[in-house]
Amino acid sequence: MTVLPTDPVASVPLWMATASSSFDTGPLAEDIEADVVVIGGGYTGLSAAYHLAEAGKSVVLLEAKHIASGASGRNAAGWLPGWPGRNPHDVEKALGPERGRRLNQMIVDAANDFPSFVTKHQLDPEFRMSGVALCAPSISLGKQLRETADQWRQLGVAIDDVSADAVADITGTSAFVSAAVYRNAGTLNPVNYSRGMARLAAGAGARIFERSKVNAVAEKNRCWRVDTEHGSVQAEYVIAATGAYSDRTFAKLNASQYKIPAMVFTSKPAPAIADTLMPGNLPIMSNHPLKLFWLMRDSHDRLVGSMLYPSNIQQSFSELAGRFEIHLRRYYPDMPAPEWDRAWSGYLDVIPGRTVQILELSPGVLAPIGFSGSGSLAAFAVGKELAKAMVSKDFENCRVPIRPPSRLLGAQLIPWLTRKVITPLFAS
């Protein structure tokens, strides 16, 4: 998520302040060559850089600010398998049975591989495979939830049904009519994880440069030259892993996505309130397509939740926190009031269909896009898959669809409507 320029609240995420790990490199200050240059030091770019380097490719990663300064350090810290608002059959219908099956299988594989990968490499001491309770606030959404859970379960994802009588015991509220517990899911500290991935990639041979904003990407001698202020990289391939952070350097990428604004709030440690709101000790997520709802507790018993960004951005922290509390009270009308301590904001990169794809901006310039808030697990999988395609040079069999960029109608209008229309209706 990108920081909104007029954000009135503290824009430093909690994860940046509480991360126990460190990673710091200087800017690119010379002209170098590589097989692949990755632009963007977030979940996807770091996964691609590591898997490329591990496979023997020379890799340079350029980050405009510092590792996890974008979406990967500003999210609400959850991870779980699936596609927001889509089930596996939807994906097969949209992409065709074979293509859709392979993309779904990528997520199933990641659900099994991601937890063991993070644990094996000790990427984040706060990583938890706690499970996540995905909940439905209505009968119709409950039917969708059951269908989606059944389809993922048939593909091998560990999901437990929750009886109607037990939903309130898990969620602490009667606002949800049904739930399913995704077992291969949980929470992490996004900055710890990202820095851990950066160290892992560097250990495998990737050269990482922070504070190295890309100013231009141009074709040169059948390769690509990527220029920063004090240096350049010449490479056969470019991975533009910038998502909603894309600037005018990647205008085609900007025009191919909706940047939907959202906010994350955290409280001071409140173990008693956390026990009341989450008696099942599970993070809670709603499957409502317009009511963004996520609630978890971190390793220090802080409440962490999210909502769509308010329609009026000129509000104080106390006003914004008050709106978030109103949002929570739609689900927990009698909840005790915690002391809200921090908030930050940004964008989700959303595309029609809400499943990931890779845009071929130019031959050899590839941009993963469309995570739509699906988080670290999908980004890990996409980075790994793209690296595999580049190593083998077999892009036809890449499990993530590779497509030319499109120009979405209302690319600027949809985020505005989200703030001005959808948020007042559903998030306050």
Short mmCIF file of C-alpha atoms in Angstrom, two decimals:
data_model
loop_
_atom_site.label_atom_id
_atom_site.label_comp_id
_atom_site.label_asym_id
_atom_site.label_seq_id
_atom_site.Cartn_x
_atom_site.Cartn_y
_atom_site.Cartn_z
CA MET A 1 0.00 0.00 0.00
CA THR A 2 1.29 3.44 -0.91
CA VAL A 3 1.26 6.23 1.65
CA LEU A 4 -1.40 8.78 0.80
CA PRO A 5 0.19 12.22 0.35
CA THR A 6 -2.32 13.95 2.62
CA ASP A 7 -2.39 11.22 5.28
CA PRO A 8 -2.93 13.08 8.58
CA VAL A 9 -1.95 10.14 10.79
CA ALA A 10 1.43 8.67 11.64
CA SER A 11 2.47 6.91 8.48
CA VAL A 12 5.15 4.66 9.99
CA PRO A 13 3.65 1.16 10.30
CA LEU A 14 3.81 -0.65 13.61
CA TRP A 15 5.86 -3.40 11.98
CA MET A 16 8.65 -0.99 11.14
CA ALA A 17 8.83 0.15 14.75
CA THR A 18 8.67 -3.32 16.33
CA ALA A 19 10.71 -5.44 13.89
CA SER A 20 13.50 -7.29 15.65
CA SER A 21 15.55 -7.89 12.51
CA SER A 22 17.58 -5.45 10.44
CA PHE A 23 18.73 -5.05 6.87
CA ASP A 24 20.51 -2.10 5.35
CA THR A 25 22.46 -1.58 2.15
CA GLY A 26 23.67 1.47 0.32
CA PRO A 27 22.48 2.81 -3.05
CA LEU A 28 23.69 1.64 -6.43
CA ALA A 29 26.72 3.76 -7.30
CA GLU A 30 28.17 2.11 -10.44
CA ASP A 31 27.24 0.63 -13.78
CA ILE A 32 26.84 -3.14 -13.53
CA GLU A 33 25.39 -6.08 -15.44
CA ALA A 34 23.12 -8.94 -14.41
CA ASP A 35 20.84 -11.56 -15.87
CA VAL A 36 17.80 -10.03 -14.18
CA VAL A 37 17.12 -6.70 -12.49
CA VAL A 38 14.26 -6.66 -9.98
CA ILE A 39 12.65 -3.30 -9.22
CA GLY A 40 10.93 -3.25 -5.84
CA GLY A 41 12.05 -4.68 -2.49
CA GLY A 42 8.72 -6.15 -1.37
CA TYR A 43 7.29 -9.64 -1.02
CA THR A 44 7.17 -10.45 -4.74
CA GLY A 45 10.47 -8.89 -5.75
CA LEU A 46 12.34 -10.50 -2.87
CA SER A 47 10.88 -13.93 -3.61
CA ALA A 48 11.84 -13.61 -7.28
CA ALA A 49 15.34 -12.38 -6.41
CA TYR A 50 15.98 -15.23 -3.98
CA HIS A 51 14.71 -17.98 -6.27
CA LEU A 52 16.61 -16.59 -9.25
CA ALA A 53 19.85 -16.34 -7.29
CA GLU A 54 19.35 -19.78 -5.79
CA ALA A 55 19.03 -21.13 -9.34
CA GLY A 56 22.36 -19.55 -10.32
CA LYS A 57 21.20 -16.40 -12.06
CA SER A 58 22.93 -13.07 -11.41
CA VAL A 59 20.35 -10.77 -9.88
CA VAL A 60 20.26 -7.10 -8.91
CA LEU A 61 17.37 -5.78 -6.80
CA LEU A 62 16.74 -2.03 -6.67
CA GLU A 63 14.54 -0.51 -3.96
CA ALA A 64 13.64 3.19 -4.11
CA LYS A 65 13.53 3.57 -0.31
CA HIS A 66 14.21 0.62 1.99
CA ILE A 67 13.14 -3.00 2.13
CA ALA A 68 9.41 -3.31 2.93
CA SER A 69 8.78 0.43 2.65
CA GLY A 70 5.80 -0.20 0.36
CA ALA A 71 2.85 -2.59 0.47
CA SER A 72 4.89 -5.37 2.03
CA GLY A 73 5.57 -3.37 5.17
CA ARG A 74 2.23 -1.61 5.38
CA ASN A 75 -0.32 -4.43 5.29
CA ALA A 76 -2.40 -5.91 8.11
CA ALA A 77 -0.01 -8.85 8.65
CA GLY A 78 -2.19 -11.81 7.69
CA TRP A 79 -1.52 -14.64 5.26
CA LEU A 80 -3.84 -17.32 3.94
CA PRO A 81 -4.43 -19.23 0.68
CA GLY A 82 -7.10 -18.13 -1.75
CA TRP A 83 -8.31 -15.36 -4.03
CA PRO A 84 -10.24 -12.42 -2.57
CA GLY A 85 -13.84 -12.73 -3.74
CA ARG A 86 -13.13 -15.66 -6.08
CA ASN A 87 -13.23 -19.42 -5.69
CA PRO A 88 -11.21 -22.01 -7.65
CA HIS A 89 -14.08 -22.71 -10.07
CA ASP A 90 -14.32 -18.97 -10.85
CA VAL A 91 -10.65 -19.00 -11.78
CA GLU A 92 -11.03 -22.05 -14.02
CA LYS A 93 -14.01 -20.48 -15.72
CA ALA A 94 -12.12 -17.24 -16.36
CA LEU A 95 -8.82 -18.77 -17.51
CA GLY A 96 -9.99 -22.09 -18.91
CA PRO A 97 -9.91 -25.44 -17.05
CA GLU A 98 -6.21 -26.20 -17.53
CA ARG A 99 -4.80 -22.70 -16.94
CA GLY A 100 -7.14 -22.12 -14.02
CA ARG A 101 -6.32 -25.47 -12.41
CA ARG A 102 -2.59 -24.74 -12.62
CA LEU A 103 -2.96 -21.29 -11.06
CA ASN A 104 -5.08 -22.69 -8.25
CA GLN A 105 -2.53 -25.46 -7.71
CA MET A 106 0.18 -22.83 -7.32
CA ILE A 107 -1.72 -21.44 -4.32
CA VAL A 108 -2.26 -24.94 -2.89
CA ASP A 109 1.46 -25.65 -3.19
CA ALA A 110 2.28 -22.33 -1.53
CA ALA A 111 -0.12 -23.09 1.34
CA ASN A 112 2.00 -26.15 2.07
CA ASP A 113 5.44 -24.72 1.26
CA PHE A 114 5.30 -21.18 2.65
CA PRO A 115 5.09 -22.00 6.40
CA SER A 116 7.93 -24.52 6.23
CA PHE A 117 10.03 -22.13 4.12
CA VAL A 118 9.65 -19.26 6.62
CA THR A 119 10.36 -21.57 9.56
CA LYS A 120 13.33 -23.33 7.95
CA HIS A 121 15.08 -20.07 7.12
CA GLN A 122 14.06 -18.37 10.39
CA LEU A 123 12.73 -15.34 8.51
CA ASP A 124 10.45 -13.96 11.22
CA PRO A 125 10.36 -14.78 14.95
CA GLU A 126 6.76 -13.52 15.08
CA PHE A 127 5.53 -15.88 12.34
CA ARG A 128 2.47 -17.83 13.45
CA MET A 129 0.60 -20.62 11.71
CA SER A 130 -2.43 -19.96 13.89
CA GLY A 131 -5.12 -20.50 11.28
CA VAL A 132 -7.57 -17.80 10.20
CA ALA A 133 -11.35 -17.79 10.68
CA LEU A 134 -12.95 -16.68 7.41
CA CYS A 135 -16.49 -15.61 8.29
CA ALA A 136 -19.74 -14.82 6.49
CA PRO A 137 -22.07 -12.06 7.77
CA SER A 138 -25.16 -13.26 5.83
CA ILE A 139 -26.85 -16.46 4.66
CA SER A 140 -26.02 -15.82 1.00
CA LEU A 141 -22.38 -15.12 1.81
CA GLY A 142 -22.40 -18.21 4.01
CA LYS A 143 -23.34 -20.30 0.99
CA GLN A 144 -20.46 -18.75 -0.97
CA LEU A 145 -18.11 -19.43 1.93
CA ARG A 146 -19.06 -23.11 2.05
CA GLU A 147 -18.68 -23.50 -1.71
CA THR A 148 -15.29 -21.82 -1.71
CA ALA A 149 -14.04 -23.83 1.27
CA ASP A 150 -15.25 -27.09 -0.29
CA GLN A 151 -13.46 -26.33 -3.55
CA TRP A 152 -10.15 -25.48 -1.87
CA ARG A 153 -10.48 -28.48 0.41
CA GLN A 154 -10.88 -30.76 -2.63
CA LEU A 155 -7.60 -29.35 -3.95
CA GLY A 156 -5.80 -30.17 -0.72
CA VAL A 157 -6.03 -27.02 1.43
CA ALA A 158 -6.63 -27.77 5.11
CA ILE A 159 -9.93 -26.10 6.04
CA ASP A 160 -12.17 -26.97 9.00
CA ASP A 161 -15.91 -26.39 8.94
CA VAL A 162 -17.36 -24.53 11.89
CA SER A 163 -20.84 -25.48 13.05
CA ALA A 164 -23.43 -22.71 13.27
CA ASP A 165 -23.50 -23.08 17.05
CA ALA A 166 -19.73 -22.64 17.32
CA VAL A 167 -19.26 -19.50 15.20
CA ALA A 168 -19.83 -17.13 18.13
CA ASP A 169 -17.48 -19.20 20.31
CA ILE A 170 -14.69 -18.52 17.81
CA THR A 171 -15.50 -14.95 16.82
CA GLY A 172 -17.01 -13.54 20.00
CA THR A 173 -19.96 -12.09 18.08
CA SER A 174 -23.32 -13.08 16.62
CA ALA A 175 -22.67 -10.87 13.57
CA PHE A 176 -21.40 -13.85 11.54
CA VAL A 177 -23.72 -16.66 10.51
CA SER A 178 -21.03 -19.13 9.46
CA ALA A 179 -17.27 -19.60 9.39
CA ALA A 180 -14.48 -21.82 8.08
CA VAL A 181 -11.05 -22.08 9.66
CA TYR A 182 -8.18 -22.09 7.17
CA ARG A 183 -5.44 -24.04 8.92
CA ASN A 184 -2.57 -23.16 6.56
CA ALA A 185 -2.90 -19.50 7.45
CA GLY A 186 -1.84 -17.07 10.14
CA THR A 187 0.05 -13.88 10.90
CA LEU A 188 3.58 -12.49 10.75
CA ASN A 189 5.57 -9.31 11.19
CA PRO A 190 5.76 -8.12 7.56
CA VAL A 191 8.99 -6.16 8.07
CA ASN A 192 10.77 -9.02 9.83
CA TYR A 193 9.73 -11.37 7.04
CA SER A 194 10.77 -8.97 4.26
CA ARG A 195 14.14 -8.24 5.82
CA GLY A 196 14.63 -11.96 6.36
CA MET A 197 13.92 -12.58 2.69
CA ALA A 198 16.38 -9.82 1.75
CA ARG A 199 19.12 -11.43 3.84
CA LEU A 200 18.29 -14.82 2.34
CA ALA A 201 18.41 -13.45 -1.23
CA ALA A 202 21.69 -11.65 -0.55
CA GLY A 203 23.13 -14.83 0.93
CA ALA A 204 22.20 -16.67 -2.27
CA GLY A 205 24.11 -14.07 -4.33
CA ALA A 206 21.56 -11.39 -5.17
CA ARG A 207 22.95 -7.85 -5.06
CA ILE A 208 20.48 -5.56 -3.27
CA PHE A 209 20.61 -1.78 -3.33
CA GLU A 210 18.31 0.41 -1.25
CA ARG A 211 17.70 4.12 -1.78
CA SER A 212 18.04 3.44 -5.53
CA LYS A 213 15.00 4.90 -7.24
CA VAL A 214 14.69 3.93 -10.89
CA ASN A 215 14.56 6.94 -13.18
CA ALA A 216 14.41 5.24 -16.57
CA VAL A 217 14.16 1.84 -18.23
CA ALA A 218 15.31 1.69 -21.85
CA GLU A 219 16.19 -1.01 -24.35
CA LYS A 220 19.87 -1.15 -25.27
CA ASN A 221 21.71 -3.72 -27.39
CA ARG A 222 18.87 -6.26 -27.09
CA CYS A 223 18.99 -5.88 -23.30
CA TRP A 224 17.47 -3.46 -20.83
CA ARG A 225 19.28 -0.61 -19.14
CA VAL A 226 17.81 0.49 -15.81
CA ASP A 227 19.10 3.86 -14.62
CA THR A 228 19.18 5.21 -11.08
CA GLU A 229 20.62 8.52 -9.93
CA HIS A 230 24.15 7.24 -9.43
CA GLY A 231 24.33 4.00 -11.40
CA SER A 232 22.74 1.61 -13.86
CA VAL A 233 22.07 -2.06 -14.43
CA GLN A 234 22.05 -3.76 -17.81
CA ALA A 235 20.10 -7.03 -17.86
CA GLU A 236 18.26 -9.39 -20.14
CA TYR A 237 15.10 -9.28 -18.02
CA VAL A 238 13.40 -6.69 -15.84
CA ILE A 239 10.88 -7.56 -13.12
CA ALA A 240 8.78 -4.53 -12.21
CA ALA A 241 7.60 -5.68 -8.77
CA THR A 242 6.21 -2.28 -7.86
CA GLY A 243 2.45 -2.94 -7.92
CA ALA A 244 0.52 0.04 -6.61
CA TYR A 245 3.81 1.90 -6.17
CA SER A 246 4.39 2.24 -9.88
CA ASP A 247 5.25 5.76 -10.97
CA ARG A 248 5.37 7.26 -14.45
CA THR A 249 8.32 5.00 -15.30
CA PHE A 250 5.75 2.23 -15.73
CA ALA A 251 2.74 4.12 -17.05
CA LYS A 252 1.24 0.97 -18.61
CA LEU A 253 1.30 -0.73 -15.24
CA ASN A 254 -0.42 2.20 -13.59
CA ALA A 255 -3.19 2.13 -16.17
CA SER A 256 -3.78 -1.60 -15.62
CA GLN A 257 -4.76 -1.51 -11.94
CA TYR A 258 -7.09 0.10 -9.45
CA LYS A 259 -5.34 1.53 -6.40
CA ILE A 260 -7.91 1.07 -3.65
CA PRO A 261 -7.20 3.04 -0.44
CA ALA A 262 -7.26 1.31 2.94
CA MET A 263 -6.15 1.89 6.52
CA VAL A 264 -4.72 -0.26 9.30
CA PHE A 265 -5.19 0.54 13.00
CA THR A 266 -3.43 -0.87 16.05
CA SER A 267 -4.11 -0.51 19.76
CA LYS A 268 -1.90 -0.53 22.78
CA PRO A 269 -1.57 -4.02 24.33
CA ALA A 270 -5.04 -5.12 25.40
CA PRO A 271 -5.01 -8.85 26.21
CA ALA A 272 -8.37 -8.87 27.99
CA ILE A 273 -10.12 -7.12 25.11
CA ALA A 274 -8.40 -9.41 22.59
CA ASP A 275 -9.69 -12.42 24.54
CA THR A 276 -13.21 -10.97 24.40
CA LEU A 277 -13.16 -10.20 20.68
CA MET A 278 -11.29 -13.32 19.61
CA PRO A 279 -12.12 -16.09 22.09
CA GLY A 280 -10.98 -18.70 19.59
CA ASN A 281 -7.55 -17.01 19.50
CA LEU A 282 -7.81 -16.82 15.72
CA PRO A 283 -7.57 -13.83 13.39
CA ILE A 284 -11.00 -13.03 11.95
CA MET A 285 -11.73 -12.05 8.36
CA SER A 286 -15.04 -11.36 6.61
CA ASN A 287 -15.85 -12.59 3.11
CA HIS A 288 -18.06 -9.58 2.38
CA PRO A 289 -16.76 -8.12 -0.93
CA LEU A 290 -17.22 -4.48 0.14
CA LYS A 291 -16.96 -4.49 3.92
CA LEU A 292 -13.22 -4.84 4.46
CA PHE A 293 -12.86 -6.52 7.85
CA TRP A 294 -9.75 -8.02 9.44
CA LEU A 295 -9.02 -8.36 13.14
CA MET A 296 -6.04 -10.04 14.81
CA ARG A 297 -3.80 -9.76 17.85
CA ASP A 298 -0.07 -9.45 17.46
CA SER A 299 2.58 -11.11 19.63
CA HIS A 300 2.22 -8.33 22.22
CA ASP A 301 -1.60 -8.55 22.40
CA ARG A 302 -2.19 -5.41 20.36
CA LEU A 303 -5.41 -5.38 18.33
CA VAL A 304 -4.74 -4.97 14.60
CA GLY A 305 -7.58 -4.23 12.19
CA SER A 306 -8.30 -2.62 8.85
CA MET A 307 -11.00 -0.75 6.97
CA LEU A 308 -11.43 1.13 3.71
CA TYR A 309 -9.98 4.63 3.74
CA PRO A 310 -12.46 7.29 4.92
CA SER A 311 -14.07 9.62 2.40
CA ASN A 312 -12.66 12.68 4.15
CA ILE A 313 -8.89 12.42 4.45
CA GLN A 314 -8.58 15.66 6.40
CA GLN A 315 -9.28 14.06 9.76
CA SER A 316 -7.26 13.83 12.94
CA PHE A 317 -6.00 10.56 14.33
CA SER A 318 -8.68 10.56 17.05
CA GLU A 319 -11.42 11.12 14.46
CA LEU A 320 -10.09 8.29 12.27
CA ALA A 321 -9.72 5.95 15.23
CA GLY A 322 -13.27 6.80 16.25
CA ARG A 323 -14.52 5.84 12.81
CA PHE A 324 -12.64 2.58 12.98
CA GLU A 325 -14.20 1.84 16.36
CA ILE A 326 -17.64 2.47 14.85
CA HIS A 327 -16.67 0.03 12.10
CA LEU A 328 -15.76 -2.60 14.71
CA ARG A 329 -18.93 -2.02 16.71
CA ARG A 330 -21.02 -3.12 13.74
CA TYR A 331 -19.68 -6.56 14.62
CA TYR A 332 -19.05 -6.10 18.34
CA PRO A 333 -21.69 -3.65 19.64
CA ASP A 334 -20.75 -4.14 23.31
CA MET A 335 -16.99 -4.28 22.91
CA PRO A 336 -14.78 -2.55 25.51
CA ALA A 337 -12.92 0.43 24.09
CA PRO A 338 -9.19 -0.15 23.60
CA GLU A 339 -6.69 2.67 23.41
CA TRP A 340 -5.85 3.15 19.75
CA ASP A 341 -2.18 3.87 19.33
CA ARG A 342 -1.20 3.97 15.66
CA ALA A 343 -2.61 4.05 12.12
CA TRP A 344 -1.22 4.01 8.63
CA SER A 345 -2.70 4.00 5.16
CA GLY A 346 -2.11 3.12 1.56
CA TYR A 347 -3.43 1.27 -1.49
CA LEU A 348 -4.31 -2.24 -2.54
CA ASP A 349 -3.48 -3.12 -6.15
CA VAL A 350 -6.75 -4.51 -7.50
CA ILE A 351 -7.57 -5.74 -10.99
CA PRO A 352 -10.79 -7.12 -12.51
CA GLY A 353 -11.10 -10.79 -11.65
CA ARG A 354 -9.01 -10.29 -8.49
CA THR A 355 -6.50 -13.02 -9.31
CA VAL A 356 -2.84 -12.40 -10.03
CA GLN A 357 -1.33 -12.05 -13.46
CA ILE A 358 1.95 -10.94 -14.99
CA LEU A 359 1.93 -8.08 -17.47
CA GLU A 360 4.45 -8.13 -20.28
CA LEU A 361 5.05 -4.37 -20.48
CA SER A 362 7.64 -4.94 -23.23
CA PRO A 363 9.52 -8.04 -24.35
CA GLY A 364 11.58 -9.02 -21.32
CA VAL A 365 9.90 -6.52 -18.94
CA LEU A 366 7.44 -8.34 -16.70
CA ALA A 367 5.23 -6.94 -13.94
CA PRO A 368 3.35 -9.12 -11.41
CA ILE A 369 0.09 -7.42 -10.51
CA GLY A 370 -3.33 -7.87 -8.93
CA PHE A 371 -2.75 -9.36 -5.49
CA SER A 372 -5.84 -7.47 -4.34
CA GLY A 373 -4.86 -7.74 -0.69
CA SER A 374 -4.16 -11.50 -0.86
CA GLY A 375 -0.82 -10.94 0.84
CA SER A 376 2.47 -12.63 1.43
CA LEU A 377 1.62 -16.22 0.49
CA ALA A 378 0.51 -15.38 -3.06
CA ALA A 379 3.41 -12.96 -3.57
CA PHE A 380 5.87 -15.62 -2.44
CA ALA A 381 4.35 -18.06 -4.94
CA VAL A 382 4.29 -15.60 -7.85
CA GLY A 383 7.89 -14.52 -7.30
CA LYS A 384 8.98 -18.16 -7.24
CA GLU A 385 6.96 -18.99 -10.36
CA LEU A 386 8.30 -16.03 -12.33
CA ALA A 387 11.86 -16.92 -11.35
CA LYS A 388 11.29 -20.47 -12.57
CA ALA A 389 10.02 -19.20 -15.93
CA MET A 390 13.03 -16.90 -16.36
CA VAL A 391 15.52 -19.63 -15.50
CA SER A 392 13.96 -22.10 -17.95
CA LYS A 393 12.91 -19.39 -20.44
CA ASP A 394 9.64 -21.31 -20.64
CA PHE A 395 7.07 -18.58 -20.18
CA GLU A 396 4.33 -20.52 -21.91
CA ASN A 397 4.13 -22.94 -18.99
CA CYS A 398 4.28 -20.30 -16.28
CA ARG A 399 1.36 -21.00 -13.96
CA VAL A 400 0.61 -17.28 -13.62
CA PRO A 401 -1.05 -15.87 -16.77
CA ILE A 402 1.26 -13.58 -18.74
CA ARG A 403 -0.66 -10.93 -20.64
CA PRO A 404 -0.15 -7.61 -22.38
CA PRO A 405 -1.09 -4.56 -20.33
CA SER A 406 -4.61 -3.19 -20.58
CA ARG A 407 -6.01 0.25 -19.99
CA LEU A 408 -8.74 0.02 -17.39
CA LEU A 409 -11.67 2.33 -17.68
CA GLY A 410 -11.91 4.42 -14.55
CA ALA A 411 -8.45 3.56 -13.21
CA GLN A 412 -8.52 6.87 -11.34
CA LEU A 413 -12.30 7.02 -10.85
CA ILE A 414 -12.77 3.69 -9.06
CA PRO A 415 -10.50 4.57 -6.10
CA TRP A 416 -12.29 7.93 -5.78
CA LEU A 417 -15.68 6.20 -5.81
CA THR A 418 -14.42 3.73 -3.22
CA ARG A 419 -13.61 6.56 -0.84
CA LYS A 420 -16.59 8.76 -1.60
CA VAL A 421 -19.37 6.18 -2.07
CA ILE A 422 -18.44 2.68 -0.90
CA THR A 423 -16.68 3.70 2.30
CA PRO A 424 -19.55 5.84 3.64
CA LEU A 425 -21.99 3.01 2.90
CA PHE A 426 -20.05 0.06 4.24
CA ALA A 427 -17.12 1.10 6.42
CA SER A 428 -18.56 3.46 8.99
#
